[in-house]
Amino acid sequence: MDIEQPPVNYARVTPQAERRGLLIVNTGDGKGKSTAAFGLALRAHGRGKAVKIYQFMKVPTARFGEHRMFEQLGISVEGLGDGFSWKSKDLEHSAQLARDGWQKAKAAILSGDFFLVVLDEITYPLIYGWLSLDDVLATLAARPKGMHVCMTGRRCPPELIELADTVTEMAKIKHAFNAGIPAQRGIED
């Protein structure tokens, strides 16, 4: 299988702009969006920076591998949802949880108390119309100068991609699930 590679440019680029908080988006149909965001959170925490992770689709009681490790390290992770939307018994309740969760995340972003805020799986409540894209865009634009925000999820709205400083699209080439292999502890959870 041929995978198109971008041209290699070995010229050294010297940054000219001043440092500021970045908006980072991990999107696409491939695996690794949240994992990459969690790696960024670990990197920031390892440098002594304050980190907060909000998971829009996970329940507050979720105990996946990352939750267990983040707890041991002292990194705050907060589940804001009630699980996957296709399993929801009450979509209006799911939407209200997303709206309430966004108010918590918005307050954390605007507080300036954190170096990095991760908004894991936020694209889904945006796609479903549960959150106001205009409010999210305005909040991100109004965040303190040094505040970094990393957002994850498939089908990221183009307006967020336009606002973002760094956008990575995870492309699925192949996935074990499509071959009938179920999710596995320590890999998917």
PDB file of N, CA, C and O in Angstrom, residues 1-5 171-175 178:
ATOM      1  N   MET A   1       0.848  -1.174   0.000  1.00  0.00           N
ATOM      2  CA  MET A   1       0.000   0.000   0.000  1.00  0.00           C
ATOM      3  C   MET A   1       0.898   1.242   0.000  1.00  0.00           C
ATOM      4  O   MET A   1       1.795   1.375   0.814  1.00  0.00           O
ATOM      5  N   ASP A   2       0.662   2.121  -0.941  1.00  0.00           N
ATOM      6  CA  ASP A   2       1.428   3.359  -1.001  1.00  0.00           C
ATOM      7  C   ASP A   2       0.748   4.424  -0.169  1.00  0.00           C
ATOM      8  O   ASP A   2      -0.448   4.673  -0.312  1.00  0.00           O
ATOM      9  N   ILE A   3       1.522   5.028   0.701  1.00  0.00           N
ATOM     10  CA  ILE A   3       1.026   6.136   1.513  1.00  0.00           C
ATOM     11  C   ILE A   3       1.780   7.371   1.062  1.00  0.00           C
ATOM     12  O   ILE A   3       3.010   7.400   1.104  1.00  0.00           O
ATOM     13  N   GLU A   4       1.044   8.368   0.628  1.00  0.00           N
ATOM     14  CA  GLU A   4       1.677   9.576   0.135  1.00  0.00           C
ATOM     15  C   GLU A   4       2.400  10.282   1.281  1.00  0.00           C
ATOM     16  O   GLU A   4       1.830  10.508   2.346  1.00  0.00           O
ATOM     17  N   GLN A   5       3.643  10.598   1.042  1.00  0.00           N
ATOM     18  CA  GLN A   5       4.457  11.285   2.037  1.00  0.00           C
ATOM     19  C   GLN A   5       4.618  12.741   1.641  1.00  0.00           C
ATOM     20  O   GLN A   5       4.801  13.047   0.451  1.00  0.00           O
ATOM     21  N   ALA A 171      -5.439   9.186  10.398  1.00  0.00           N
ATOM     22  CA  ALA A 171      -6.091   8.478   9.299  1.00  0.00           C
ATOM     23  C   ALA A 171      -6.038   6.979   9.557  1.00  0.00           C
ATOM     24  O   ALA A 171      -4.970   6.436   9.829  1.00  0.00           O
ATOM     25  N   LYS A 172      -7.195   6.341   9.464  1.00  0.00           N
ATOM     26  CA  LYS A 172      -7.239   4.897   9.652  1.00  0.00           C
ATOM     27  C   LYS A 172      -6.766   4.225   8.370  1.00  0.00           C
ATOM     28  O   LYS A 172      -7.354   4.405   7.308  1.00  0.00           O
ATOM     29  N   ILE A 173      -5.716   3.446   8.486  1.00  0.00           N
ATOM     30  CA  ILE A 173      -5.249   2.623   7.387  1.00  0.00           C
ATOM     31  C   ILE A 173      -5.838   1.220   7.556  1.00  0.00           C
ATOM     32  O   ILE A 173      -6.320   0.613   6.613  1.00  0.00           O
ATOM     33  N   LYS A 174      -5.826   0.768   8.812  1.00  0.00           N
ATOM     34  CA  LYS A 174      -6.308  -0.564   9.145  1.00  0.00           C
ATOM     35  C   LYS A 174      -6.613  -0.558  10.639  1.00  0.00           C
ATOM     36  O   LYS A 174      -5.924   0.100  11.403  1.00  0.00           O
ATOM     37  N   HIS A 175      -7.646  -1.291  11.073  1.00  0.00           N
ATOM     38  CA  HIS A 175      -7.962  -1.365  12.494  1.00  0.00           C
ATOM     39  C   HIS A 175      -8.384  -2.789  12.830  1.00  0.00           C
ATOM     40  O   HIS A 175      -9.184  -3.398  12.117  1.00  0.00           O
ATOM     41  N   ASN A 178     -12.077  -3.972  12.755  1.00  0.00           N
ATOM     42  CA  ASN A 178     -12.677  -4.295  11.462  1.00  0.00           C
ATOM     43  C   ASN A 178     -12.403  -5.729  11.031  1.00  0.00           C
ATOM     44  O   ASN A 178     -13.082  -6.258  10.155  1.00  0.00           O
TER      45      ASN A 178
END
